[in-house]
Short mmCIF file of C-alpha atoms in Angstrom, two decimals:
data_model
loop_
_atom_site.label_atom_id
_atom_site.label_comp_id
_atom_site.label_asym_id
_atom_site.label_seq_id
_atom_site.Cartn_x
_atom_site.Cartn_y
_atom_site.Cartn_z
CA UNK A 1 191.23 -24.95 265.57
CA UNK A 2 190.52 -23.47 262.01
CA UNK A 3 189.37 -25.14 259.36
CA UNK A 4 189.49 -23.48 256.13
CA UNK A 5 189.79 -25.08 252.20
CA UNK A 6 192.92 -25.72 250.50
CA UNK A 7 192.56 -24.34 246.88
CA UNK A 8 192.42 -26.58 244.08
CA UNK A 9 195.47 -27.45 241.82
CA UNK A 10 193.44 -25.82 238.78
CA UNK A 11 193.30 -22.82 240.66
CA UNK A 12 197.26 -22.68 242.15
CA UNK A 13 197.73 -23.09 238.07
CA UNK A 14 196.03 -20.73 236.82
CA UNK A 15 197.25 -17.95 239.67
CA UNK A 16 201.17 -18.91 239.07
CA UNK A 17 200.54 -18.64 235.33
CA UNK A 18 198.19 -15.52 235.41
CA UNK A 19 201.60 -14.23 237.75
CA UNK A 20 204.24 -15.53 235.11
CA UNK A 21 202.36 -13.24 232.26
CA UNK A 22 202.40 -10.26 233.88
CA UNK A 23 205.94 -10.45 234.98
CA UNK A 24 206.72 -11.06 231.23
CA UNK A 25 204.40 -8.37 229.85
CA UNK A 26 206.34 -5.20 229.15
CA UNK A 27 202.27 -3.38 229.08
CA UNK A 28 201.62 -4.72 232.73
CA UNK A 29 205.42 -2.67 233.36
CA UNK A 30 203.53 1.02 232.46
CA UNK A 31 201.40 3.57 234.07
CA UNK A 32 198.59 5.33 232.67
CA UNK A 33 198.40 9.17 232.77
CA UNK A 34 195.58 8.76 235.17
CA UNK A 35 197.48 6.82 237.48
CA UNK A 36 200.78 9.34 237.64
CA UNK A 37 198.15 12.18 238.15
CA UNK A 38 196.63 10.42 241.13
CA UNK A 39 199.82 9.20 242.49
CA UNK A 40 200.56 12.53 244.92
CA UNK A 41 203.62 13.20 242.61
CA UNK A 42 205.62 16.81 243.98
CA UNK A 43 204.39 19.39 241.92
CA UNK A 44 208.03 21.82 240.58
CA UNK A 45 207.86 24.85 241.67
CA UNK A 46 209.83 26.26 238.83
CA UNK A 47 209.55 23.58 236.00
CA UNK A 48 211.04 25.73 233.09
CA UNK A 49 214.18 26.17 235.04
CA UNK A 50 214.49 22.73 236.09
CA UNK A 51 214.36 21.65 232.38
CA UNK A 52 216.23 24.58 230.87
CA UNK A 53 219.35 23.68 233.45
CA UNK A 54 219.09 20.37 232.49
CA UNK A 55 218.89 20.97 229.33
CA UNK A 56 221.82 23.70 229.21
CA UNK A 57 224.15 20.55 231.19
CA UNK A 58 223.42 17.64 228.87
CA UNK A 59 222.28 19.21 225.82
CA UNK A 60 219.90 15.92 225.51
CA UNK A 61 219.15 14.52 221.81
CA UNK A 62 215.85 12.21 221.00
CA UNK A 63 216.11 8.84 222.87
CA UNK A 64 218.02 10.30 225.76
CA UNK A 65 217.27 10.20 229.39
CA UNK A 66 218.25 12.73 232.08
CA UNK A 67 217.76 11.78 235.58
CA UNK A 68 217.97 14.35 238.41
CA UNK A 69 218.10 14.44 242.21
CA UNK A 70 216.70 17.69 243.60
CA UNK A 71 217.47 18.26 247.33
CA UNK A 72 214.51 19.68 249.24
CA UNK A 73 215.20 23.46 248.28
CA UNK A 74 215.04 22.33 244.33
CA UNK A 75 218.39 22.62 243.66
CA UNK A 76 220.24 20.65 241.84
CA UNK A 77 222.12 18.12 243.63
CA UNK A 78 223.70 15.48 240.94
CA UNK A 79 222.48 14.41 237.24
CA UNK A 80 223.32 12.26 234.80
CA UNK A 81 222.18 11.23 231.40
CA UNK A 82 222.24 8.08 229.08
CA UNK A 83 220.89 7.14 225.87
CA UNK A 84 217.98 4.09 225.34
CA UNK A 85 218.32 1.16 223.73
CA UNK A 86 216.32 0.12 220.67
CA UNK A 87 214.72 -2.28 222.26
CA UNK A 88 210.43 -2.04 222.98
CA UNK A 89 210.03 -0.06 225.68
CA UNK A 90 209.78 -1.75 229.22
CA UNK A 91 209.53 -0.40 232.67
CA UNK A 92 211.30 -3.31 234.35
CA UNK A 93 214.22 -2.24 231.84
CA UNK A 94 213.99 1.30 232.11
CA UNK A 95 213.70 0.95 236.03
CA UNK A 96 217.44 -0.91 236.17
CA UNK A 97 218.85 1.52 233.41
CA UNK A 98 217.81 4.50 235.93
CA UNK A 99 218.82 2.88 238.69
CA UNK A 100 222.14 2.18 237.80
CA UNK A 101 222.42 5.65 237.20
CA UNK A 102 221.35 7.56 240.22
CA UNK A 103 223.94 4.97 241.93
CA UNK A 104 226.84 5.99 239.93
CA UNK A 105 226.10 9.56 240.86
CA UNK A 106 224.47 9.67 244.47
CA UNK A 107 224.59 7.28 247.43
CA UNK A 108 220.83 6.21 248.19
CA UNK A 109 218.98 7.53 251.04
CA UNK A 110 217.47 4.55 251.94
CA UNK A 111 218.20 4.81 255.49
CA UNK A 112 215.78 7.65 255.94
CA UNK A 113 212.44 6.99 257.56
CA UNK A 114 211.05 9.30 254.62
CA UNK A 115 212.63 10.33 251.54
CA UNK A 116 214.05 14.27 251.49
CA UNK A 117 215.30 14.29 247.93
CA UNK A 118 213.48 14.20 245.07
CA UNK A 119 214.15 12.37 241.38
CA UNK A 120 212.59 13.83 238.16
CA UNK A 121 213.38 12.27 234.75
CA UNK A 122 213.63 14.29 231.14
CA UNK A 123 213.19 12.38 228.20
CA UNK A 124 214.11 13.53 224.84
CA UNK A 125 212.31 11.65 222.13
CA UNK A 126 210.57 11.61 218.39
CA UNK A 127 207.13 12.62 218.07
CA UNK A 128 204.73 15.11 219.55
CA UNK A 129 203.57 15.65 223.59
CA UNK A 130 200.82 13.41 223.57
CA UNK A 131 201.21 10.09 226.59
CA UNK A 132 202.53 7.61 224.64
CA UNK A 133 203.08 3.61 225.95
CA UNK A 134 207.35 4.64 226.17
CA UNK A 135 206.07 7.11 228.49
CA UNK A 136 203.95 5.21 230.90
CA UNK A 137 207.64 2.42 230.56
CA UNK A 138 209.65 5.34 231.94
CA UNK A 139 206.80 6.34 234.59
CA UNK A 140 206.86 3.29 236.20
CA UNK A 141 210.47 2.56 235.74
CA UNK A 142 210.94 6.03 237.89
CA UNK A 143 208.88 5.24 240.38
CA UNK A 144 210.14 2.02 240.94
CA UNK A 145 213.63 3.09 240.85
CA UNK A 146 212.79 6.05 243.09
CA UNK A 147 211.84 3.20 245.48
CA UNK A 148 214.92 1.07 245.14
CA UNK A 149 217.49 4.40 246.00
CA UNK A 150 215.06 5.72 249.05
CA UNK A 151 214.42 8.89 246.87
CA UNK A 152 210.55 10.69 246.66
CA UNK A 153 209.06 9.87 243.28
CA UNK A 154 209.19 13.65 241.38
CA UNK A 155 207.94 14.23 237.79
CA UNK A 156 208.62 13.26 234.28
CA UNK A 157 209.36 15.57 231.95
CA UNK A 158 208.98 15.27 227.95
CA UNK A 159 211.08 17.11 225.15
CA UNK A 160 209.72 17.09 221.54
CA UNK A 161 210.09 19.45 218.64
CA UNK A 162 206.59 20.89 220.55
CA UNK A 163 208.91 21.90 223.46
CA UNK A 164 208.61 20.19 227.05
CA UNK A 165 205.62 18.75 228.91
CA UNK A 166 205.31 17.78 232.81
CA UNK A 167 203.36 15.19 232.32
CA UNK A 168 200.52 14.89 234.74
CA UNK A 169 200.25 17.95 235.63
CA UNK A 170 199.16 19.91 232.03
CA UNK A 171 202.38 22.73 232.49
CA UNK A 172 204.64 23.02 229.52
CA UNK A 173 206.14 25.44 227.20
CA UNK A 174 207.96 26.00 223.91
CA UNK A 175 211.35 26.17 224.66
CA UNK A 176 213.25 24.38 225.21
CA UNK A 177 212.53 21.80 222.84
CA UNK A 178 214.94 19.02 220.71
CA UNK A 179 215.74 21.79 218.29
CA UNK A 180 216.46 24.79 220.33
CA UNK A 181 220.17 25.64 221.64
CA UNK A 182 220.68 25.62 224.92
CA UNK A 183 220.10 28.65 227.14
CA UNK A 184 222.90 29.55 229.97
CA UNK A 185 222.89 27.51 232.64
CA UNK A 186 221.37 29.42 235.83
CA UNK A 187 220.02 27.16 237.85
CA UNK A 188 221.17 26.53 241.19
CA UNK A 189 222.98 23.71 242.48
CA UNK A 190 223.39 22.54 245.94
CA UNK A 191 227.29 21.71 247.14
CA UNK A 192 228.72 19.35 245.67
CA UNK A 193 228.36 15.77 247.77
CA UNK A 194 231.02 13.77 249.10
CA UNK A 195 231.47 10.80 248.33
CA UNK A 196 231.07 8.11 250.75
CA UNK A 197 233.81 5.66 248.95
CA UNK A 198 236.59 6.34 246.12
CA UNK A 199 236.90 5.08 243.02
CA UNK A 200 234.60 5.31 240.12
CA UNK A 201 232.01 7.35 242.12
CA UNK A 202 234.27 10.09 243.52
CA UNK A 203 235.70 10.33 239.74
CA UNK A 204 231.90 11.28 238.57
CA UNK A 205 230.82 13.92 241.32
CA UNK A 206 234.66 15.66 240.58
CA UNK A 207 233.70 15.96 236.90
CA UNK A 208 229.81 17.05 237.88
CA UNK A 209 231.24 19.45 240.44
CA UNK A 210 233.50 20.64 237.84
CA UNK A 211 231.11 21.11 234.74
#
């Protein structure tokens, strides 16, 4: 027999509504730069060429998103990109938004005891390098989503008029940046997949495989 005390209802109160407000706070949704640093994120080999293909392919303005899925050789397996809302920046938003993309472009992995492939997200915004609150949103909204589509949790990327920024790590360069043309596209690309089902999917990786 255990005995044991039954909390009180001023304390099940105060728990469920201490829960409620930070599911409803988009600042509880974020991660400090701190946190993604200590979070055993894959280091890029080759960053510059990761961003300078992706750039090259989607030829991102500010407020647009490109996610990637890098197999484990760093080439590029599929990609797409999407433009954010004006709404205040959320992780719990940006986490479905990215979601919903890396389904329309690659079946999830989730049956995999541990993930092989790898997701890194570019973002193309206003300003200058420095963290801001969007990009702890779209830090947790990666990792979460990175969770959701068995995929490892890779790095996030920033393009400003100051160029691009792995965040996290300090490595970063000029060009590209929001202003600059794009280069040729180089980088590599694994196969193209196929898909498991037809439809919409097998429409998007024919167009990716024929960009």
């Amino acid at each position: 027999m255990t005995f044991g005390f039954a909390p009180s209802s001023a304390a099940s109160l105060s728990t469920s509504a201490d829960l409620s407000a930070a599911s409803t706070d988009p600042l509880a949704r974020m991660l400090e730069p701190a946190e993604w640093a200590s979070a055993g994120i894959p280091l890029l080999r080759n960053p510059r060429e990761v961003v300078s293909g992706l750039h090259a392919r989607h030829r991102p303005r500010p407020a647009t998103a490109v996610v990637a899925v890098l197999d484990p050789d760093e080439r590029l397996s599929a990609s797409a990109s999407f433009t954010r809302r004006p709404d205040p920046a959320d992780g719990w938003m940006f986490r479905n938004a990215l979601l919903a993309q890396l389904r329309r472009v690659i079946p999830h992995d989730l049956r995999r005891r541990t993930p092989v492939r790898t997701a890194v997200l570019l973002y193309c915004r206003d300003g200058d390098a420095r963290w801001t609150e969007e990009d702890g949103a779209w830090m947790w909204g990666l990792r979460d989503a990175c969770t959701l589509h068995g995929l490892r949790c890779g790095a996030y990327i920033t393009l400003t008029r100051d160029g691009w920024q792995v965040l996290g790590e300090g490595r970063g360069g000029r060009r590209p940046n929001t202003d600059s043309p794009p280069e040729s596209f180089t980088a590599t690309e694994a196969p193209p997949l196929l898909p498991r089902t037809g439809g919409a999917a097998s429409e998007v990786l024919r167009r990716a495989a024929a960009r």
